[in-house]
Short mmCIF file of C-alpha atoms in Angstrom, two decimals:
data_model
loop_
_atom_site.label_atom_id
_atom_site.label_comp_id
_atom_site.label_asym_id
_atom_site.label_seq_id
_atom_site.Cartn_x
_atom_site.Cartn_y
_atom_site.Cartn_z
CA MET A 1229 -35.21 6.18 19.16
CA GLN A 1230 -36.78 2.90 17.98
CA PRO A 1231 -35.57 1.14 14.68
CA VAL A 1232 -37.78 1.67 11.56
CA ASN A 1233 -39.06 -1.61 10.16
CA ASN A 1234 -40.77 -2.80 7.07
CA SER A 1235 -40.58 -6.36 5.57
CA SER A 1236 -37.06 -5.76 4.36
CA TYR A 1237 -35.38 -3.17 6.49
CA THR A 1238 -34.37 -2.28 9.96
CA ILE A 1239 -32.63 1.06 10.17
CA PRO A 1240 -29.95 1.20 12.97
CA SER A 1241 -30.63 3.81 15.50
CA LYS A 1242 -26.96 4.55 15.98
CA TYR A 1243 -25.36 7.23 13.88
CA PHE A 1244 -22.04 8.85 13.00
CA ASN A 1245 -21.50 12.02 15.04
CA GLU A 1246 -18.66 12.86 12.59
CA LEU A 1247 -17.81 11.80 9.09
CA PHE A 1248 -16.10 8.46 9.05
CA HIS A 1249 -12.34 8.73 9.48
CA TRP A 1250 -10.45 5.79 7.91
CA PRO A 1251 -8.01 4.45 10.52
CA LEU A 1252 -4.47 5.59 9.88
CA PRO A 1253 -2.34 3.21 7.69
CA GLN A 1254 -0.09 0.69 9.39
CA GLN A 1255 2.65 1.72 7.00
CA VAL A 1256 3.53 4.90 5.13
CA CYS A 1257 5.90 4.40 2.16
CA ILE A 1258 7.78 7.65 1.37
CA ASP A 1259 9.85 7.67 -1.76
CA SER A 1260 12.81 9.38 -0.17
CA THR A 1261 14.15 9.52 -3.78
CA ASN A 1262 13.30 7.86 -6.99
CA ARG A 1263 16.95 8.04 -8.10
CA CYS A 1264 18.89 4.80 -8.38
CA ASN A 1265 22.52 3.81 -8.99
CA LEU A 1266 21.59 0.65 -10.92
CA LYS A 1267 19.73 -0.09 -14.11
CA CYS A 1268 18.12 -3.40 -13.31
CA THR A 1269 16.53 -5.18 -16.30
CA HIS A 1270 13.19 -5.69 -14.58
CA CYS A 1271 12.87 -2.10 -13.40
CA HIS A 1272 10.70 0.55 -15.19
CA GLN A 1273 13.59 3.03 -14.93
CA SER A 1274 15.44 0.91 -17.46
CA HIS A 1275 12.54 1.23 -19.85
CA PHE A 1276 11.06 4.72 -19.69
CA PRO A 1277 12.04 8.34 -19.27
CA ILE A 1278 11.75 9.41 -15.61
CA LEU A 1279 11.66 12.71 -13.80
CA TYR A 1280 13.88 12.29 -10.84
CA GLY A 1281 13.89 13.96 -7.54
CA ASP A 1282 14.10 13.77 -3.72
CA PHE A 1283 11.40 14.01 -1.08
CA ASP A 1284 11.33 17.62 0.24
CA LEU A 1285 12.51 17.69 3.93
CA SER A 1286 9.99 20.45 5.01
CA MET A 1287 7.26 18.30 3.41
CA PHE A 1288 8.45 15.31 5.35
CA TYR A 1289 8.27 17.15 8.69
CA GLU A 1290 4.71 18.45 7.90
CA LEU A 1291 3.65 14.90 6.99
CA MET A 1292 4.93 13.47 10.22
CA ASN A 1293 2.80 15.95 12.11
CA SER A 1294 -0.29 13.88 10.89
CA LEU A 1295 1.23 10.50 11.93
CA ASN A 1296 2.12 8.71 15.03
CA PRO A 1297 4.95 6.24 16.13
CA SER A 1298 2.63 3.30 15.82
CA ILE A 1299 3.08 3.58 11.97
CA THR A 1300 6.07 2.10 10.31
CA ILE A 1301 7.78 4.61 7.94
CA GLN A 1302 9.25 2.95 4.82
CA LEU A 1303 11.75 5.25 3.21
CA SER A 1304 11.61 3.63 -0.23
CA SER A 1305 9.25 3.01 -3.06
CA MET A 1306 10.71 3.57 -6.60
CA GLY A 1307 14.29 4.37 -5.96
CA GLU A 1308 17.35 3.55 -3.99
CA PRO A 1309 16.91 5.11 -0.47
CA LEU A 1310 20.64 5.20 0.31
CA LEU A 1311 20.94 7.83 -2.43
CA ALA A 1312 18.29 10.09 -0.85
CA ARG A 1313 19.55 13.65 -0.26
CA HIS A 1314 17.87 13.90 3.13
CA LEU A 1315 18.16 10.30 4.38
CA SER A 1316 20.23 11.05 7.48
CA SER A 1317 17.94 13.92 8.54
CA MET A 1318 14.87 11.69 8.09
CA LEU A 1319 16.40 8.79 10.02
CA ASN A 1320 17.50 11.01 12.91
CA TYR A 1321 14.01 12.48 13.11
CA LEU A 1322 12.37 9.14 13.09
CA ALA A 1323 14.70 7.76 15.70
CA GLN A 1324 14.21 10.73 18.01
CA HIS A 1325 10.33 10.33 17.73
CA GLY A 1326 10.29 6.60 18.11
CA TYR A 1327 9.16 5.49 14.66
CA PRO A 1328 10.06 2.09 13.33
CA VAL A 1329 11.75 2.43 9.94
CA ALA A 1330 11.84 0.11 6.94
CA PHE A 1331 13.22 0.27 3.46
CA VAL A 1332 14.15 -1.80 0.40
CA THR A 1333 17.80 -1.36 -0.83
CA ASN A 1334 20.04 -2.90 -3.31
CA ALA A 1335 22.76 -2.73 -0.59
CA THR A 1336 25.55 -1.55 -2.88
CA LEU A 1337 26.06 1.44 -0.72
CA LEU A 1338 25.36 -0.18 2.57
CA ASP A 1339 28.93 0.06 3.83
CA LYS A 1340 28.74 3.83 3.74
CA TYR A 1341 25.81 3.97 6.11
CA ILE A 1342 26.51 1.24 8.73
CA GLN A 1343 27.47 3.79 11.41
CA ASP A 1344 24.34 5.80 10.70
CA PHE A 1345 22.13 2.79 11.05
CA LEU A 1346 23.51 1.30 14.26
CA GLU A 1347 21.01 0.93 17.05
CA LYS A 1348 18.28 2.59 15.22
CA ASP A 1349 14.93 0.64 14.79
CA ILE A 1350 15.57 -0.14 11.06
CA ARG A 1351 14.48 -3.19 9.20
CA MET A 1352 15.83 -3.28 5.70
CA THR A 1353 15.00 -5.71 2.89
CA ILE A 1354 17.65 -6.35 0.32
CA SER A 1355 16.73 -6.74 -3.37
CA LEU A 1356 18.66 -9.80 -4.61
CA ASP A 1357 17.55 -11.78 -7.66
CA ALA A 1358 20.56 -14.09 -8.18
CA ALA A 1359 23.02 -16.09 -6.24
CA SER A 1360 25.78 -16.19 -8.84
CA GLU A 1361 27.99 -13.34 -9.88
CA ASP A 1362 27.27 -13.79 -13.61
CA MET A 1363 23.42 -13.83 -13.28
CA TYR A 1364 23.55 -10.93 -10.77
CA ARG A 1365 25.54 -8.81 -13.25
CA GLN A 1366 23.12 -9.76 -16.06
CA ILE A 1367 20.14 -8.45 -14.08
CA ARG A 1368 21.63 -5.56 -12.05
CA GLY A 1369 24.78 -4.62 -13.97
CA THR A 1370 27.01 -4.69 -10.95
CA SER A 1371 28.96 -6.96 -8.67
CA LEU A 1372 27.27 -9.34 -6.33
CA HIS A 1373 30.46 -9.77 -4.37
CA LYS A 1374 30.29 -6.12 -3.26
CA VAL A 1375 26.69 -6.57 -2.02
CA LEU A 1376 27.55 -9.69 -0.10
CA ASP A 1377 30.70 -8.06 1.47
CA ASN A 1378 28.41 -5.20 2.65
CA ILE A 1379 25.99 -7.59 4.22
CA GLU A 1380 28.69 -9.53 5.99
CA GLN A 1381 30.36 -6.41 7.21
CA LEU A 1382 27.01 -5.22 8.86
CA GLN A 1383 26.22 -8.63 10.30
CA SER A 1384 29.80 -9.11 11.64
CA PHE A 1385 29.78 -5.62 13.23
CA LYS A 1386 26.45 -6.26 14.97
CA LYS A 1387 27.65 -9.56 16.27
CA ALA A 1388 30.95 -8.25 17.62
CA ASN A 1389 29.22 -5.42 19.39
CA ASN A 1390 26.19 -7.41 20.53
CA LEU A 1391 23.74 -5.14 18.68
CA LYS A 1392 20.21 -6.10 17.61
CA MET A 1393 19.60 -3.23 15.29
CA PRO A 1394 19.43 -2.63 12.36
CA ILE A 1395 17.93 -5.85 11.04
CA ILE A 1396 18.16 -7.30 7.58
CA SER A 1397 14.67 -8.61 7.48
CA GLY A 1398 15.01 -10.56 4.28
CA PHE A 1399 15.82 -10.83 0.57
CA THR A 1400 13.19 -9.92 -2.01
CA SER A 1401 13.71 -11.66 -5.40
CA ILE A 1402 11.91 -10.97 -8.67
CA LEU A 1403 11.72 -14.09 -10.78
CA SER A 1404 11.73 -14.82 -14.50
CA GLN A 1405 12.79 -17.67 -16.68
CA LYS A 1406 16.22 -16.21 -16.66
CA ASN A 1407 16.90 -16.51 -12.97
CA ILE A 1408 14.43 -18.98 -11.51
CA ARG A 1409 16.91 -21.81 -11.33
CA GLU A 1410 18.90 -19.76 -8.77
CA LEU A 1411 15.98 -19.53 -6.33
CA PRO A 1412 17.20 -22.48 -4.10
CA GLN A 1413 20.70 -20.90 -3.96
CA ILE A 1414 19.19 -17.60 -2.86
CA ILE A 1415 17.54 -19.48 0.02
CA GLN A 1416 20.95 -21.00 0.88
CA LEU A 1417 22.60 -17.56 0.71
CA ALA A 1418 20.04 -16.23 3.18
CA LYS A 1419 20.84 -18.85 5.66
CA LYS A 1420 24.57 -18.39 5.25
CA LEU A 1421 24.23 -14.63 5.89
CA ASP A 1422 21.89 -15.08 8.89
CA ILE A 1423 18.93 -13.59 7.03
CA GLN A 1424 15.66 -15.23 8.10
CA THR A 1425 13.31 -14.50 5.26
CA VAL A 1426 13.13 -14.74 1.43
CA ILE A 1427 10.25 -13.17 -0.44
CA ALA A 1428 9.94 -14.13 -4.11
CA TYR A 1429 7.45 -13.09 -6.70
CA HIS A 1430 7.11 -13.07 -10.54
CA GLN A 1431 8.49 -10.28 -12.68
CA ALA A 1432 6.03 -8.03 -14.42
CA PHE A 1433 7.09 -7.12 -17.96
CA TYR A 1434 6.76 -3.85 -19.85
CA THR A 1435 7.02 -5.14 -23.49
CA THR A 1436 5.11 -8.02 -25.04
CA ASP A 1437 8.26 -9.52 -26.59
CA GLU A 1438 10.00 -9.71 -23.23
CA PHE A 1439 6.83 -10.95 -21.60
CA HIS A 1440 6.34 -13.84 -23.95
CA SER A 1441 10.07 -14.93 -24.00
CA ASN A 1442 10.90 -14.51 -20.27
CA SER A 1443 7.84 -14.64 -18.11
CA LEU A 1444 7.34 -17.72 -15.97
CA TYR A 1445 3.68 -17.51 -16.91
CA PHE A 1446 4.80 -19.26 -20.09
CA ASP A 1447 6.96 -21.79 -18.40
CA GLN A 1448 4.79 -22.82 -15.43
CA VAL A 1449 6.26 -26.32 -15.05
CA LEU A 1450 9.81 -24.90 -14.51
CA SER A 1451 8.43 -22.27 -12.12
CA ASP A 1452 6.63 -24.84 -9.99
CA LYS A 1453 9.59 -27.19 -10.06
CA MET A 1454 11.96 -24.60 -8.79
CA HIS A 1455 9.55 -23.19 -6.20
CA ILE A 1456 8.90 -26.67 -4.74
CA LYS A 1457 12.79 -27.15 -4.53
CA ALA A 1458 12.99 -23.86 -2.72
CA ILE A 1459 10.03 -24.65 -0.45
CA GLN A 1460 11.64 -27.95 0.66
CA LEU A 1461 15.02 -26.48 1.21
CA ALA A 1462 13.80 -23.58 3.10
CA LYS A 1463 11.83 -25.89 5.46
CA LYS A 1464 14.89 -28.03 5.87
CA ILE A 1465 17.39 -25.29 6.74
CA GLY A 1466 14.95 -22.96 8.65
CA VAL A 1467 14.42 -19.98 6.32
CA ASP A 1468 11.04 -18.43 6.06
CA PHE A 1469 10.08 -18.53 2.36
CA PHE A 1470 7.12 -16.50 1.17
CA HIS A 1471 6.03 -16.95 -2.43
CA THR A 1472 3.19 -16.61 -4.87
CA PRO A 1473 0.86 -19.66 -5.38
CA LEU A 1474 2.07 -22.35 -7.62
CA PHE A 1475 0.63 -22.57 -11.06
CA ASP A 1476 -0.61 -26.07 -10.45
CA GLY A 1477 -2.93 -24.79 -7.78
CA ASP A 1478 -1.42 -26.86 -5.03
CA ASN A 1479 -1.48 -25.09 -1.70
CA HIS A 1480 2.14 -25.20 -0.61
CA GLU A 1481 2.25 -23.75 2.91
CA GLN A 1482 3.25 -20.14 2.95
CA ARG A 1483 1.95 -17.63 0.49
CA LEU A 1484 2.82 -13.99 -0.13
CA LEU A 1485 1.54 -10.66 0.97
CA GLU A 1486 -1.89 -11.31 2.28
CA TYR A 1487 -1.28 -8.13 4.15
CA TYR A 1488 -1.97 -6.24 0.97
CA ILE A 1489 -4.34 -8.56 -0.97
CA CYS A 1490 -6.28 -11.62 -0.03
CA LYS A 1491 -8.99 -13.96 -1.38
CA ASP A 1492 -12.18 -14.97 0.24
CA GLU A 1493 -15.48 -16.62 -0.72
CA GLN A 1494 -16.61 -13.26 -2.27
CA GLY A 1495 -13.37 -12.87 -4.36
CA ILE A 1496 -10.38 -10.68 -4.18
CA GLN A 1497 -10.07 -8.14 -1.35
CA CYS A 1498 -7.58 -5.41 -1.57
CA ARG A 1499 -5.94 -4.26 1.59
CA TRP A 1500 -3.49 -1.76 0.18
CA LEU A 1501 -6.14 1.02 0.50
CA ASP A 1502 -6.29 0.64 4.27
CA ASN A 1503 -2.98 -0.70 5.34
CA ALA A 1504 -0.47 1.42 3.45
CA ALA A 1505 -0.09 4.91 2.05
CA ILE A 1506 2.40 5.30 -0.79
CA ILE A 1507 3.87 8.80 -1.47
CA GLY A 1508 6.06 9.69 -4.40
CA TRP A 1509 9.09 11.86 -4.09
CA HIS A 1510 7.04 14.75 -5.40
CA GLY A 1511 4.36 14.43 -2.64
CA VAL A 1512 1.71 12.57 -4.67
CA LEU A 1513 -0.11 9.84 -2.86
CA TYR A 1514 -0.77 6.62 -4.90
CA ALA A 1515 -3.56 4.20 -4.02
CA CYS A 1516 -0.95 1.31 -4.42
CA CYS A 1517 2.07 0.37 -6.20
CA TYR A 1518 0.64 1.51 -9.60
CA TYR A 1519 2.82 4.50 -9.83
CA ASP A 1520 1.35 5.76 -13.11
CA ARG A 1521 -2.30 6.18 -12.16
CA LEU A 1522 -4.74 6.06 -9.24
CA PHE A 1523 -3.45 9.27 -7.74
CA MET A 1524 -5.27 10.15 -4.44
CA GLY A 1525 -3.89 13.67 -3.82
CA ASP A 1526 -0.80 15.84 -3.61
CA LEU A 1527 0.87 17.10 -0.33
CA LYS A 1528 1.89 20.16 -2.19
CA HIS A 1529 -1.85 21.07 -2.15
CA ASN A 1530 -3.53 19.24 0.66
CA HIS A 1531 -2.66 17.83 4.07
CA PHE A 1532 -2.20 14.10 4.46
CA LEU A 1533 -5.37 13.56 6.51
CA ASP A 1534 -7.51 15.45 4.03
CA ILE A 1535 -6.16 13.19 1.27
CA TRP A 1536 -6.40 9.95 3.28
CA ASN A 1537 -10.11 10.71 4.07
CA GLY A 1538 -10.69 12.57 0.78
CA PRO A 1539 -12.89 12.01 -2.20
CA HIS A 1540 -10.53 9.91 -4.33
CA TYR A 1541 -9.63 7.49 -1.61
CA ARG A 1542 -13.30 7.30 -0.55
CA LYS A 1543 -14.58 6.51 -4.04
CA LEU A 1544 -12.02 3.76 -4.54
CA ARG A 1545 -12.43 2.18 -1.06
CA LEU A 1546 -16.23 2.12 -1.53
CA ALA A 1547 -15.86 0.48 -4.85
CA HIS A 1548 -13.74 -2.25 -3.18
CA LEU A 1549 -16.03 -2.57 -0.25
CA ASN A 1550 -18.93 -3.09 -2.54
CA ARG A 1551 -16.90 -5.63 -4.39
CA LYS A 1552 -17.03 -3.60 -7.57
CA PRO A 1553 -13.48 -2.54 -8.09
CA PRO A 1554 -12.44 -0.52 -11.26
CA SER A 1555 -10.91 -2.54 -14.02
CA ILE A 1556 -7.37 -1.35 -13.23
CA CYS A 1557 -7.79 -3.19 -9.95
CA ASN A 1558 -9.75 -6.17 -11.06
CA ASP A 1559 -8.08 -6.95 -14.35
CA TYR A 1560 -4.54 -5.46 -14.28
CA CYS A 1561 -3.30 -5.60 -10.76
CA MET A 1562 0.15 -7.06 -10.49
CA ALA A 1563 -0.49 -7.92 -6.85
CA MET A 1564 -3.20 -10.39 -8.09
CA GLN A 1565 -0.41 -12.98 -8.58
CA PHE A 1566 0.01 -13.05 -4.85
CA VAL A 1567 -3.32 -14.87 -4.52
CA ASP A 1568 -4.08 -16.09 -8.11
CA THR A 1569 -1.45 -16.85 -10.69
CA SER A 1570 -4.02 -17.75 -13.44
CA LYS A 1571 -4.42 -14.12 -14.53
CA GLN A 1572 -2.06 -13.31 -17.33
CA SER A 1573 -2.53 -9.52 -16.81
CA ALA A 1574 -0.91 -9.78 -13.39
CA PHE A 1575 2.44 -10.46 -15.15
CA TYR A 1576 2.40 -7.44 -17.52
CA PHE A 1577 2.49 -3.69 -16.95
CA ASP A 1578 0.68 -1.39 -19.40
CA VAL A 1579 2.48 1.80 -18.27
CA HIS A 1580 1.16 5.33 -18.82
CA VAL A 1581 4.49 6.66 -19.75
CA ASP A 1582 3.52 10.29 -19.84
CA THR A 1583 2.95 10.32 -15.96
CA LEU A 1584 6.51 9.30 -15.27
CA ASN A 1585 8.25 12.43 -16.35
CA THR A 1586 6.10 15.08 -14.60
CA ASP A 1587 5.43 15.99 -10.90
CA GLN A 1588 2.00 17.65 -11.82
CA LEU A 1589 -0.14 14.54 -11.52
CA ILE A 1590 -3.14 15.78 -9.60
CA GLY A 1591 -4.44 19.14 -8.48
CA PRO A 1592 -6.01 20.34 -5.22
CA LEU A 1593 -8.86 18.24 -3.75
CA PRO A 1594 -12.38 19.79 -4.23
CA TYR A 1595 -12.86 20.23 -0.59
CA SER A 1596 -11.17 19.87 2.83
CA PHE A 1597 -12.34 16.82 4.67
CA GLU A 1598 -11.85 18.48 8.00
CA HIS A 1599 -13.85 21.51 6.95
CA ILE A 1600 -16.64 19.39 5.61
CA ASN A 1601 -16.58 17.26 8.75
CA HIS A 1602 -17.14 20.43 10.86
CA ASN A 1603 -20.26 21.15 8.78
CA TYR A 1604 -21.50 17.61 9.29
CA GLN A 1605 -20.98 17.90 13.05
CA GLU A 1606 -23.07 21.12 12.97
CA ALA A 1607 -25.91 19.16 11.28
CA VAL A 1608 -25.69 16.48 13.93
CA ALA A 1609 -26.12 19.21 16.57
CA SER A 1610 -29.14 20.50 14.73
CA PHE A 1611 -30.64 16.93 14.71
CA GLU A 1612 -29.90 16.42 18.37
CA ASN A 1613 -31.63 19.75 19.18
CA ASN A 1614 -34.78 18.60 17.24
CA GLN A 1615 -34.10 21.20 14.55
CA PHE A 1616 -34.98 18.64 11.91
CA ASP A 1617 -35.70 20.88 8.99
CA HIS A 1618 -32.45 22.79 9.50
CA ALA A 1619 -30.47 19.58 9.81
CA LEU A 1620 -31.94 18.35 6.51
CA ASP A 1621 -31.07 21.57 4.73
CA GLN A 1622 -27.41 21.20 6.15
CA LEU A 1623 -27.08 17.61 5.10
CA THR A 1624 -28.50 18.20 1.63
CA ASP A 1625 -25.80 20.85 1.15
CA LEU A 1626 -23.19 18.25 2.00
CA ILE A 1627 -24.57 15.77 -0.54
CA LYS A 1628 -24.04 18.49 -3.18
CA ILE A 1629 -20.41 18.57 -2.26
CA ASP A 1630 -19.83 14.78 -2.30
CA SER A 1631 -22.61 12.28 -3.08
CA LEU A 1632 -20.64 9.46 -1.49
CA PHE A 1633 -21.10 10.48 2.14
CA PHE A 1634 -23.08 7.43 3.24
CA GLU A 1635 -23.01 8.89 6.77
CA VAL A 1636 -25.09 11.84 5.58
CA TYR A 1637 -27.63 9.61 3.90
CA HIS A 1638 -27.92 7.55 7.03
CA LEU A 1639 -28.50 10.57 9.29
CA ILE A 1640 -31.18 11.80 6.90
CA ALA A 1641 -32.86 8.42 7.19
CA LEU A 1642 -32.82 8.72 10.94
CA ILE A 1643 -34.17 12.21 10.80
CA TYR A 1644 -37.14 11.11 8.66
CA LYS A 1645 -37.64 8.07 11.05
CA THR A 1646 -37.72 10.51 14.02
CA MET A 1647 -40.28 12.67 12.18
CA GLY A 1648 -42.44 9.58 11.65
CA ASN A 1649 -41.95 9.38 7.88
CA SER A 1650 -41.09 5.78 7.48
CA ASP A 1651 -41.20 5.64 3.71
CA ALA A 1652 -38.68 8.48 3.40
CA ALA A 1653 -36.54 6.93 6.07
CA ILE A 1654 -36.35 3.72 4.18
CA GLU A 1655 -35.63 5.44 0.96
CA TRP A 1656 -32.61 7.25 2.34
CA TYR A 1657 -31.40 4.11 4.14
CA GLN A 1658 -31.48 2.32 0.83
CA LYS A 1659 -29.52 5.17 -0.74
CA ALA A 1660 -26.88 4.87 2.08
CA LYS A 1661 -26.59 1.16 1.47
CA SER A 1662 -26.23 1.61 -2.23
CA ILE A 1663 -23.21 3.83 -1.58
CA CYS A 1664 -21.65 1.36 0.96
CA SER A 1665 -23.27 -1.91 1.32
CA VAL A 1666 -21.36 -2.73 4.55
CA TYR A 1667 -21.47 0.66 6.25
CA ASP A 1668 -23.39 -0.72 9.16
CA ASN A 1669 -20.21 -2.43 10.25
CA PHE A 1670 -18.67 1.05 10.74
CA LEU A 1671 -21.43 2.40 13.00
CA PRO A 1672 -20.35 3.23 16.53
CA THR A 1673 -21.26 0.58 19.05
CA GLN A 1674 -22.98 3.25 21.09
CA PRO A 1675 -24.76 6.39 19.86
CA MET A 1676 -22.45 9.42 19.80
CA THR A 1677 -19.21 7.29 19.94
CA ILE A 1678 -16.63 9.21 17.82
CA ILE A 1679 -15.18 7.17 14.87
CA SER A 1680 -11.48 7.83 14.64
#
């Protein structure tokens, strides 16, 4: 097959012999529970009515059948994982099958789980927003001393028994005008407790009054001053400090979370959609950390792979690939502060409260991806057997099911090319490019190479 040319287009001769499967995520975040034993002032659970629950164990096992041990399983999202009803069963399963595990914890219950965690491939991050007892109590309503005792107990036990696991991978700190002055002391505390990393980012607020009175967006000089102190201290004592960009625009070495979002010459690029899957305790998949919208599917209705490759993920991913993200992503993403602190909207949550007290957030998907993929492969077989009219009929039926199958439009273009109809071929190629402007990058390097 020779490429079709006109003054503007060269249609690649390669094609997809199955519908494009997005690579599996590097990390799957499972909300083992959304219950918590604290009422932190910065948390949505202190502001809104919540429906609480624990991730179903049978659903967990079924989910794991779709994954593999190259994927890190994070057992936390919106709650305190050490309260999860099935935590021990999940940890034992993951250890037996060789999965790396991560979670974020407030560490108030850590002493009760030390024996369960020993020698398992666990990396935990501890939420810690203050270095003084008084400020910690103001924010989290409990004792900092208890948390520090638990950390020291784990670190001492590991050292005494020459154990490498589990690892406390770092502190994560949420900053506001209230606690920003303690940021350097948090760095010092990490060093004292043999914790290598501190991650700090700005609090996102739920009410306009709190936002205007406590957000560092409205005291940028103080924020930059304390960040610079923390940066200098961390460098001096050998702590890795990841942080949001300074408000003054100065590029101070390490930034935060380009794993999830980055900025290039074309603007903001979201990586959440490909790198991580977030699953609520009720089985609903979220596109990102926005837990009140952008629902991609529900494990109660569909298998993980059908959701991961399904219509909602496809629509959102294509919008980002075409650099035309929806307004919720472009204008109201909290993660935007990781690359750009100039956007006020990145510091404020406009929460859809009604979605927080129900587990019925999204119904079944309109189709099974694997079933549609089978139909597409039948159309490919018709094409390869020179049954062009039949292949066109099969592919047209697929477009009626989902108009965003750029693979289908591309194959139709190749069929018309093969039939000698260059005008129709170019028209369908243009349609494919309008759906995904960069889909040529996904084409197999050789014809008939399976994309997986």
